[in-house]
CSV table of C-alpha atoms in Angstrom, one decimal:
chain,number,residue,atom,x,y,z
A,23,UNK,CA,48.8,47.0,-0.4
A,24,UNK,CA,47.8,50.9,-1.3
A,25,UNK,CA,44.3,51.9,0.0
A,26,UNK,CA,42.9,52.2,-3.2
A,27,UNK,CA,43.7,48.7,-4.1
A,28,UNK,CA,42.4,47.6,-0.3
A,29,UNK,CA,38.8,49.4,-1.4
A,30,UNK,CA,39.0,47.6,-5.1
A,31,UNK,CA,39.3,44.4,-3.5
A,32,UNK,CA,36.1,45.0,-0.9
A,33,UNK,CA,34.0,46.2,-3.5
A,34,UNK,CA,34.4,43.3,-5.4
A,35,UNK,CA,34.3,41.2,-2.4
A,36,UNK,CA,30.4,42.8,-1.8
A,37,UNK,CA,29.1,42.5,-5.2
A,38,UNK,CA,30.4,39.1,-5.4
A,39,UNK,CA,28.3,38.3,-2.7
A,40,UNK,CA,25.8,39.9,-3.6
A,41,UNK,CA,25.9,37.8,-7.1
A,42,UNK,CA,26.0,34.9,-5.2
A,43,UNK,CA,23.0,35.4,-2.7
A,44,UNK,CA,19.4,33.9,-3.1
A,45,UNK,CA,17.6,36.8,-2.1
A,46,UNK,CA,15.5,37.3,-4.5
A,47,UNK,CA,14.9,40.7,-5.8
A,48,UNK,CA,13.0,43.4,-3.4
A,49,UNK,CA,9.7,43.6,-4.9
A,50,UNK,CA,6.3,44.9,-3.3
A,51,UNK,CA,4.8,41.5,-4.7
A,52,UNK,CA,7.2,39.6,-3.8
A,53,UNK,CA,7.3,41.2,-0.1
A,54,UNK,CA,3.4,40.9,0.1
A,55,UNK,CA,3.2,44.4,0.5
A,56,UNK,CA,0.8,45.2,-2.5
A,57,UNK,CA,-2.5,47.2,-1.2
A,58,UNK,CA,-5.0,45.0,-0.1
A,59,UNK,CA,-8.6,44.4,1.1
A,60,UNK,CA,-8.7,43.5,4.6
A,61,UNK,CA,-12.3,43.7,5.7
A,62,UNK,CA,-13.3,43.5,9.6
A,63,UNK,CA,-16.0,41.3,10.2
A,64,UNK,CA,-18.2,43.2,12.6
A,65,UNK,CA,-21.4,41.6,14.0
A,66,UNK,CA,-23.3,44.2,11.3
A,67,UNK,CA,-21.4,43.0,8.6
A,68,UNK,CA,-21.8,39.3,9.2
A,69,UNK,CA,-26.2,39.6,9.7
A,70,UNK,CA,-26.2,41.5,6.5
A,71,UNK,CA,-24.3,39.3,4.3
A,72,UNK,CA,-26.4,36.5,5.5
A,73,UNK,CA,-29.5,38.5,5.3
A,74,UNK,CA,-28.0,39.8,1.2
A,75,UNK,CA,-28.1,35.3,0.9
A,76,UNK,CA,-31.4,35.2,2.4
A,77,UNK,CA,-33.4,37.5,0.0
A,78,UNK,CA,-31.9,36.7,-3.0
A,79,UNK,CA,-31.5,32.9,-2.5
A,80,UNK,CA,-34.9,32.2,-1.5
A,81,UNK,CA,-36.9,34.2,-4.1
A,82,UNK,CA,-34.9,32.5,-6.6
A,83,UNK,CA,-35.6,28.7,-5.0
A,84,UNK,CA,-39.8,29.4,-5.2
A,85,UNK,CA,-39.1,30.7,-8.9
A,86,UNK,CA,-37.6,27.6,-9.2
A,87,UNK,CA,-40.2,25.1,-7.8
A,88,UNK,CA,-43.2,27.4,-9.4
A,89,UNK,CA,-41.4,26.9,-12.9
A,90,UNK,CA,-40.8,22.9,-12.2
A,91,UNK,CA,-44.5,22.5,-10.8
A,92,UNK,CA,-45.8,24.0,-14.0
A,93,UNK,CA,-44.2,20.8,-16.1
A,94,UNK,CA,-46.5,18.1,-16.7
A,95,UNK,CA,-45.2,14.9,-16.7
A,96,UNK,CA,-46.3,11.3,-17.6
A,97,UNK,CA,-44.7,8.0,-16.9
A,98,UNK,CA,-45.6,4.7,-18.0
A,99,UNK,CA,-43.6,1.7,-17.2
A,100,UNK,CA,-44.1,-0.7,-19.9
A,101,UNK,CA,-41.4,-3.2,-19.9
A,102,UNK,CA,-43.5,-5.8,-17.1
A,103,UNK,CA,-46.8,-5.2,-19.2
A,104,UNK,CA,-45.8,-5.7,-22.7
A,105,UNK,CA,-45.1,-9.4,-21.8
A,106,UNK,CA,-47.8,-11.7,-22.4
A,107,UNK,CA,-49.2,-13.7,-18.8
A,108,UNK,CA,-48.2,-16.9,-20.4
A,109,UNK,CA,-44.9,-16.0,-20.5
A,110,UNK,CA,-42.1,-17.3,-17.7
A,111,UNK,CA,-38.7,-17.0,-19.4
A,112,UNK,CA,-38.9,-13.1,-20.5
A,113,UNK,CA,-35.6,-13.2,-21.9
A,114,UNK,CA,-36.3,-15.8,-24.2
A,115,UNK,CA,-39.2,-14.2,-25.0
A,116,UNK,CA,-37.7,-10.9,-25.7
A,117,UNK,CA,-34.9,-12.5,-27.8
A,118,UNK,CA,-37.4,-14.5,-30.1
A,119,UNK,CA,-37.2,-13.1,-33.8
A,120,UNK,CA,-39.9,-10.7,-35.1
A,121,UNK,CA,-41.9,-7.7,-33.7
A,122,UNK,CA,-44.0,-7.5,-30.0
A,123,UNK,CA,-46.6,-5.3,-30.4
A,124,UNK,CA,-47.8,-3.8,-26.9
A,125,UNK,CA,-50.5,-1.6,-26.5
A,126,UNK,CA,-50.7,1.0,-23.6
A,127,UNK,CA,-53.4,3.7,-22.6
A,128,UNK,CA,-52.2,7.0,-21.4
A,129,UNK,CA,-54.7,9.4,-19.4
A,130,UNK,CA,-53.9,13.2,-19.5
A,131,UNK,CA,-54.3,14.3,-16.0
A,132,UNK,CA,-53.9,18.1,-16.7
A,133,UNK,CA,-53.3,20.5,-20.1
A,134,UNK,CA,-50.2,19.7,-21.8
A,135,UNK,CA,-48.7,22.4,-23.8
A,136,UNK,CA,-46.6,21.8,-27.3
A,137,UNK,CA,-44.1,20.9,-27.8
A,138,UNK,CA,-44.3,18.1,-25.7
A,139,UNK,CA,-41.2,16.2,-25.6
A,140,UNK,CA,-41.4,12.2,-25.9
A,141,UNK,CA,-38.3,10.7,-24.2
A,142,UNK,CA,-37.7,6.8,-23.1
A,143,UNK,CA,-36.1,6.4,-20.0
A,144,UNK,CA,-33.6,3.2,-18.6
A,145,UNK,CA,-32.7,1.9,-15.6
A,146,UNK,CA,-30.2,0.1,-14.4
A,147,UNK,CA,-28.5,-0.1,-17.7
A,148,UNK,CA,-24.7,1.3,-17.1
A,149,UNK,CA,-23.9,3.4,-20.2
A,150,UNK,CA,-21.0,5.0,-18.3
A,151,UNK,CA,-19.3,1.8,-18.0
A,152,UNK,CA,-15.3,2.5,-18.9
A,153,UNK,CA,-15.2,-0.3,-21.5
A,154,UNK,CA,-18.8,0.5,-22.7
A,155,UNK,CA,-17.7,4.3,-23.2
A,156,UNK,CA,-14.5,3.4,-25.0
A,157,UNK,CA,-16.0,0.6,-27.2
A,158,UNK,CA,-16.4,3.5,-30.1
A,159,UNK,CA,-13.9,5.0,-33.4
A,160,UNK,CA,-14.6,8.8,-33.7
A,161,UNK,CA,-12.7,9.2,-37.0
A,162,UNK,CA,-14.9,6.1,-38.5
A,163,UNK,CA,-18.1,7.7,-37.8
A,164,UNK,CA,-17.0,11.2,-39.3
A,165,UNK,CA,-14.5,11.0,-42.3
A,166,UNK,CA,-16.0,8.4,-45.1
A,167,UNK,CA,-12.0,7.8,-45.7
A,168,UNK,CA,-12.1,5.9,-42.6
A,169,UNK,CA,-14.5,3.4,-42.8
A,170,UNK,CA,-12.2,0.8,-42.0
A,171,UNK,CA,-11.2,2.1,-38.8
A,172,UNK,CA,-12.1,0.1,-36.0
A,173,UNK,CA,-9.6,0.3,-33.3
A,174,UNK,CA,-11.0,0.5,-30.0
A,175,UNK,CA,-14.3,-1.2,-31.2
A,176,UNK,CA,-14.2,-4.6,-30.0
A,177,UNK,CA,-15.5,-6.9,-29.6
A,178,UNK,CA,-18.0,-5.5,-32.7
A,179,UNK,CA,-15.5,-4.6,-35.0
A,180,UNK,CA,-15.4,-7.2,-37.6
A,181,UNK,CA,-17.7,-9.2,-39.0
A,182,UNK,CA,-17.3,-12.3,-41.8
A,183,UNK,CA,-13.4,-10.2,-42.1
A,184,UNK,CA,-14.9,-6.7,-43.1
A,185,UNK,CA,-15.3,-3.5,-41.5
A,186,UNK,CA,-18.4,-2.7,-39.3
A,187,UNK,CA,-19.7,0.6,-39.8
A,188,UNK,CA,-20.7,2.4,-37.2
A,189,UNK,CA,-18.9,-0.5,-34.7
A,190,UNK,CA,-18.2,-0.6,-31.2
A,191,UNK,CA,-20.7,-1.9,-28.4
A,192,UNK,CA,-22.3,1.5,-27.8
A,193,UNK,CA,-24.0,1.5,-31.8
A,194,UNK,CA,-24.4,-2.4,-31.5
A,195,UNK,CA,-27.0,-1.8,-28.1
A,196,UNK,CA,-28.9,0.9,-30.3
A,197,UNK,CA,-32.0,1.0,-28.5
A,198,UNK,CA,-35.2,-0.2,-30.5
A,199,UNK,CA,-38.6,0.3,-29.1
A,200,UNK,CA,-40.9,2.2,-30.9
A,201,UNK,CA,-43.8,4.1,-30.2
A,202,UNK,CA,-47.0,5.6,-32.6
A,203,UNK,CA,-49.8,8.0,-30.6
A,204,UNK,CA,-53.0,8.2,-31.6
A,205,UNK,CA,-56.0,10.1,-29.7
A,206,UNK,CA,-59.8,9.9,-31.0
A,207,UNK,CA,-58.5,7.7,-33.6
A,208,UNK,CA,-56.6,10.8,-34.8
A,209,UNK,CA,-52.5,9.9,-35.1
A,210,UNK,CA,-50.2,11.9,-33.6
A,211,UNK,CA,-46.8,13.0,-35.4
A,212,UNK,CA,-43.7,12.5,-33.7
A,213,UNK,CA,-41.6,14.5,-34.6
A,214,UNK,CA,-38.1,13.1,-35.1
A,215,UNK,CA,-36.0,15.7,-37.0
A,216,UNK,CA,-33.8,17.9,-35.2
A,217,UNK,CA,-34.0,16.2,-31.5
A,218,UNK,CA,-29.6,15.3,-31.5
A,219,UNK,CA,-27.3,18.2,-30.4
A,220,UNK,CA,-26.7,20.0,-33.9
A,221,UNK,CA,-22.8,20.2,-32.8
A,222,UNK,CA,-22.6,16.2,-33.0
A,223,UNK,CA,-25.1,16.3,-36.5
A,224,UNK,CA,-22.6,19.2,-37.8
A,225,UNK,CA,-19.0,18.3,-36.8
A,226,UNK,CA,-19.3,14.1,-35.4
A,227,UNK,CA,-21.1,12.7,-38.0
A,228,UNK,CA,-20.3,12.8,-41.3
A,229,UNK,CA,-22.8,13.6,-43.6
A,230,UNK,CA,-21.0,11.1,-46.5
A,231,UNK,CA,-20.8,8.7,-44.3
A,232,UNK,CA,-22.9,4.7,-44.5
A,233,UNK,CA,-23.6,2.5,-42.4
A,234,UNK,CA,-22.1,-1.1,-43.7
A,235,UNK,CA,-22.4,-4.7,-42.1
A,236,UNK,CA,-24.6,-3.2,-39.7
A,237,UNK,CA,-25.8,-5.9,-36.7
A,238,UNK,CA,-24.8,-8.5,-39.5
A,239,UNK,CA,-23.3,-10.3,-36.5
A,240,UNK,CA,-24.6,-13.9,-34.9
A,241,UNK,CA,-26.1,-11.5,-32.1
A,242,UNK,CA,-28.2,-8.8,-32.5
A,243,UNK,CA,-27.7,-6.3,-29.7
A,244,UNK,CA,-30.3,-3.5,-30.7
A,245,UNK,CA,-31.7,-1.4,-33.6
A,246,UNK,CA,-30.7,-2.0,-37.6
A,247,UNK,CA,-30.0,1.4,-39.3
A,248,UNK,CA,-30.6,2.1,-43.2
A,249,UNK,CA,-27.5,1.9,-45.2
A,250,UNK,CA,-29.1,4.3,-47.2
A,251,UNK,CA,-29.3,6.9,-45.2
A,252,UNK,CA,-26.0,9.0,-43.8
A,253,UNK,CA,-25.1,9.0,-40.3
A,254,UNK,CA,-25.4,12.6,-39.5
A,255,UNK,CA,-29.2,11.5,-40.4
A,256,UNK,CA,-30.2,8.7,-37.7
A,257,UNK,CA,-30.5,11.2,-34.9
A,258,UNK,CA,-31.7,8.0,-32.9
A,259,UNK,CA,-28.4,6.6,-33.3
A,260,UNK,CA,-26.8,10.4,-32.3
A,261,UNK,CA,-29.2,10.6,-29.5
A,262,UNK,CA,-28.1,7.2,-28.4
A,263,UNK,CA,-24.3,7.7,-28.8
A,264,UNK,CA,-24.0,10.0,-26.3
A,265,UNK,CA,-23.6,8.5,-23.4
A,266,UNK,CA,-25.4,8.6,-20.2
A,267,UNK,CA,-23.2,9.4,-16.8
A,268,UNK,CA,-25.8,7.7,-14.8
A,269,UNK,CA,-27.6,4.1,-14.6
A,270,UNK,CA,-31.0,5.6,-14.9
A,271,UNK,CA,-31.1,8.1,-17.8
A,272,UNK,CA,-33.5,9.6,-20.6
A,273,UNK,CA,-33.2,10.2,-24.1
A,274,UNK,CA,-35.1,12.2,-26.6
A,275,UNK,CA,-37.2,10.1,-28.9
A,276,UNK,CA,-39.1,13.0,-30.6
A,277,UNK,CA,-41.6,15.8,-30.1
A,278,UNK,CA,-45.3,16.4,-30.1
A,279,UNK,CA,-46.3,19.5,-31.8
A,280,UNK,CA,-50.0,19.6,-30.8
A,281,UNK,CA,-51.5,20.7,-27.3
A,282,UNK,CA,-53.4,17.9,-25.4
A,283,UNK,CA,-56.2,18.4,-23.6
A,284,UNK,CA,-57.0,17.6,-20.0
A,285,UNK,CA,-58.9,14.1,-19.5
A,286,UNK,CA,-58.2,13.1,-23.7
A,287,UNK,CA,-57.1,9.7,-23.6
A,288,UNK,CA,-53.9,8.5,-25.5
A,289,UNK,CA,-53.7,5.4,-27.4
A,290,UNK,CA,-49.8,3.9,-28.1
A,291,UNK,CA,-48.3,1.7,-29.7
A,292,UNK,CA,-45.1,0.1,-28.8
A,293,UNK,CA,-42.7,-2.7,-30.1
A,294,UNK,CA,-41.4,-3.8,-27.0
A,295,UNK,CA,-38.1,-5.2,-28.7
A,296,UNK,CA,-35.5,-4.1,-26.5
A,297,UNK,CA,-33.8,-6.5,-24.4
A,298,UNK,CA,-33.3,-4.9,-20.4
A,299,UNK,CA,-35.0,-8.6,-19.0
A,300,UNK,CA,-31.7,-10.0,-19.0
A,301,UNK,CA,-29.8,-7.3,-16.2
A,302,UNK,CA,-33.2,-6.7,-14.7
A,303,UNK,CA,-33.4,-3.2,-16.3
A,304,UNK,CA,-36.7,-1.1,-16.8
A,305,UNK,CA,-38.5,0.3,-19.6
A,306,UNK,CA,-40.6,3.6,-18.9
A,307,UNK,CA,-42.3,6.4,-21.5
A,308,UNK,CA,-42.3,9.5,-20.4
A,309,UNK,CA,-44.2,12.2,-22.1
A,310,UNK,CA,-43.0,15.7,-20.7
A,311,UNK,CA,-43.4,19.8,-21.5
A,312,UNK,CA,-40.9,22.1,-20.5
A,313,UNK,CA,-40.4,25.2,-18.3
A,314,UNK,CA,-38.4,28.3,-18.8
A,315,UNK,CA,-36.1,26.6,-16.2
A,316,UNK,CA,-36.2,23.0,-18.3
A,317,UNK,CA,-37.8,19.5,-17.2
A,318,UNK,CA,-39.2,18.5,-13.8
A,319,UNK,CA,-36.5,19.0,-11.2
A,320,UNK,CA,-37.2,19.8,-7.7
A,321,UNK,CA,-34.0,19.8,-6.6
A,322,UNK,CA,-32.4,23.0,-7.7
A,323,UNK,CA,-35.3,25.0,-5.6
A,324,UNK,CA,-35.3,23.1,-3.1
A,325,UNK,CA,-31.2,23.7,-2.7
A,326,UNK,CA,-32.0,27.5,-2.9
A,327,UNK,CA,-34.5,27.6,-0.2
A,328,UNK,CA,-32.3,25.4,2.1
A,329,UNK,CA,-29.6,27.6,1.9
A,330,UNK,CA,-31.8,31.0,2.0
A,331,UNK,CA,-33.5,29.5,5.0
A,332,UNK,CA,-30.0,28.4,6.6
A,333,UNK,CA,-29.0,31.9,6.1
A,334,UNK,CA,-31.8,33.7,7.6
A,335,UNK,CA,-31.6,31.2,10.9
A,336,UNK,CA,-28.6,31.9,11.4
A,337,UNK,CA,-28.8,36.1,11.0
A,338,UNK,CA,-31.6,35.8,13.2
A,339,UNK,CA,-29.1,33.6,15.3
A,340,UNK,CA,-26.3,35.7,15.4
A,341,UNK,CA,-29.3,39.3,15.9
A,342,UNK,CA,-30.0,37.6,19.0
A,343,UNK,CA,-26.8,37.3,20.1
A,344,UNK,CA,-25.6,40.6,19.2
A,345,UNK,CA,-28.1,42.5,20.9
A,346,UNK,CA,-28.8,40.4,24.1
A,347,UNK,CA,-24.8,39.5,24.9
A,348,UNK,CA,-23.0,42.6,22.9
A,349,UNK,CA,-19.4,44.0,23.6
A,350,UNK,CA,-17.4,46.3,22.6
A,351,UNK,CA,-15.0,45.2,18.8
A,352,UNK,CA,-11.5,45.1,19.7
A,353,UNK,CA,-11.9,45.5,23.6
A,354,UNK,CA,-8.5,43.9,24.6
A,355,UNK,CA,-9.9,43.1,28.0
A,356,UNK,CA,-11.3,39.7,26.7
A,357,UNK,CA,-7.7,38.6,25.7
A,358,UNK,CA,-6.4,35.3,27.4
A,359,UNK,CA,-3.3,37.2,29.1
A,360,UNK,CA,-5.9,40.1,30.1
A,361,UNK,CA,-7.7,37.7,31.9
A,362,UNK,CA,-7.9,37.2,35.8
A,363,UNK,CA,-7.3,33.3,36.5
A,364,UNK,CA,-11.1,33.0,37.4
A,365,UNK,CA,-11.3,33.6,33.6
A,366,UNK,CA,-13.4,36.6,34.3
């Protein structure tokens, strides 16, 4: 064999091999040799980021608890006093046919601003239930071509063989208290237009769309809607659809557009139809303004200051020990081989 022939043969030998290596390709990423950030935490660095945390946490967490102190709030549980004292089986009670009128006082312990927002508020009533949640059509309630759809509704999907529109168990429990205000004999409007998210008006109702058979059932579970009257219209009904994540929730009922006063004295008047007797649930009325920062919620400032202070106990922590046990950064004497075997 020539020499020529003897170097043809290697150099095919090598990029053969090198064909059928897994090395991958020599690349600074792939070699983690791109530039990088590699900051040294020095006893400075680690007091001022923690003092950084402290000033702008803590500010932030008494914004926050000014802005939720500023909300006035009033809750009245009515569900235990709306039953008459001769009353022992509420649940029969509650289920008798016809209206309970229930008339509550209200007191106005200090100026309330409009709007004022007028929510009811359950407990104990598991809206996030994974059958409960499920118990719904999405294409009935927006596309009038669909009416008939009821998969996923039962067990309130038919009734007498026909379609129920909207169906499921989440319409059928449409909750159906009412409530009228009144002060000095004066009424006060509730406002009821506009309180559902405009997105679920707009693009999960339709607008051409009736509600048909309508708690037509043997069992009534809730409110009746008016088959007159377009879904994307009974806001209640779009209020109530969206399920709650949590067994005590709120839910917009409608707004108050006129200031009240401290000490004026509210008058309302509730039908107290709603059946929560029967999974020992509560009713409550809450009238409530708002904040810059929402509803009454302590907890969000009360997370910022924890943390602020956390930060700032431990910079003053870590201040201490810096200046009363410092040592030099990087001093190779306090390595373990460095080390007598006294561990001095």
């Amino acid at each position: 064999m020539s020499t020529s022939d003897a170097g043809g043969a290697g150099s095919n030998d090598s990029h053969a091999t090198r064909r059928q290596s897994k090395r991958p390709k020599y690349s600074k990423f792939t070699q983690q040799e791109l530039p990088a950030c590699k900051p040294i935490l020095t006893p400075r660095a680690v007091i001022s980021a923690f003092l950084i945390v402290t000033i702008v946490f803590i500010p932030i967490g008494v914004a926050s608890l000014i802005a939720s102190h500023d909300v006035v709030e009033i809750i009245d549980r009515y569900d235990s006093h709306c039953i008459p004292s001769n009353v022992t089986d509420k649940v029969a009670y509650i289920q008798t046919p016809g209206e309970k009128p229930c008339n509550r006082q209200l007191t106005v312990e200090k100026r309330m601003k409009s709007p004022i927002y007028v929510y009811y508020q359950l407990d104990n009533f598991y809206q996030n239930h994974r059958r409960y949640v499920k118990s719904r059509n999405d294409d009935q309630l927006r596309d009038s071509g669909k009416a008939s759809s009821v998969s996923g509704c039962e067990p309130e999907n038919n009734v007498n063989g026909m379609a129920i529109l909207p169906c499921g168990l989440i319409a059928w429990s449409l909750f159906n208290d009412t409530y009228s205000f009144s002060r000095n004999s004066n009424n006060l409007t509730v406002n009821k237009t506009g309180i559902s998210w405009k997105s679920d008006r707009d693009h999960k109702f339709g607008s051409d769309v009736f509600p048909k058979n309508f708690q037509n059932g043997p069992i009534i579970g809730g409110g009746g809607l008016d088959e007159n009257v377009p879904l994307s219209q009974h806001e209640d009904l779009i209020v109530w659809m969206r399920t709650a994540a949590l067994p005590t929730f709120r839910k917009l009922y409608g707004k108050i557009e006129v200031d009240l006063e401290k000490g004026d004295v509210i008058n309302v008047n509730l039908h107290n139809n709603y059946n929560t007797y029967s999974f020992n649930g509560k009713k409550k009325l809450v009238l409530s303004t708002t904040s810059w920062l929402g509803g009454k919620n302590d907890f969000l400032g009360i997370a910022y200051l924890t943390v602020g202070g956390l930060s700032f106990f431990l910079s003053m922590a870590f201040t201490v020990v810096y200046l009363v046990k410092s040592r030099q950064l990087g001093d190779p004497s306090y390595l373990s081989w460095n080390r007598s075997p006294g561990g001095h």
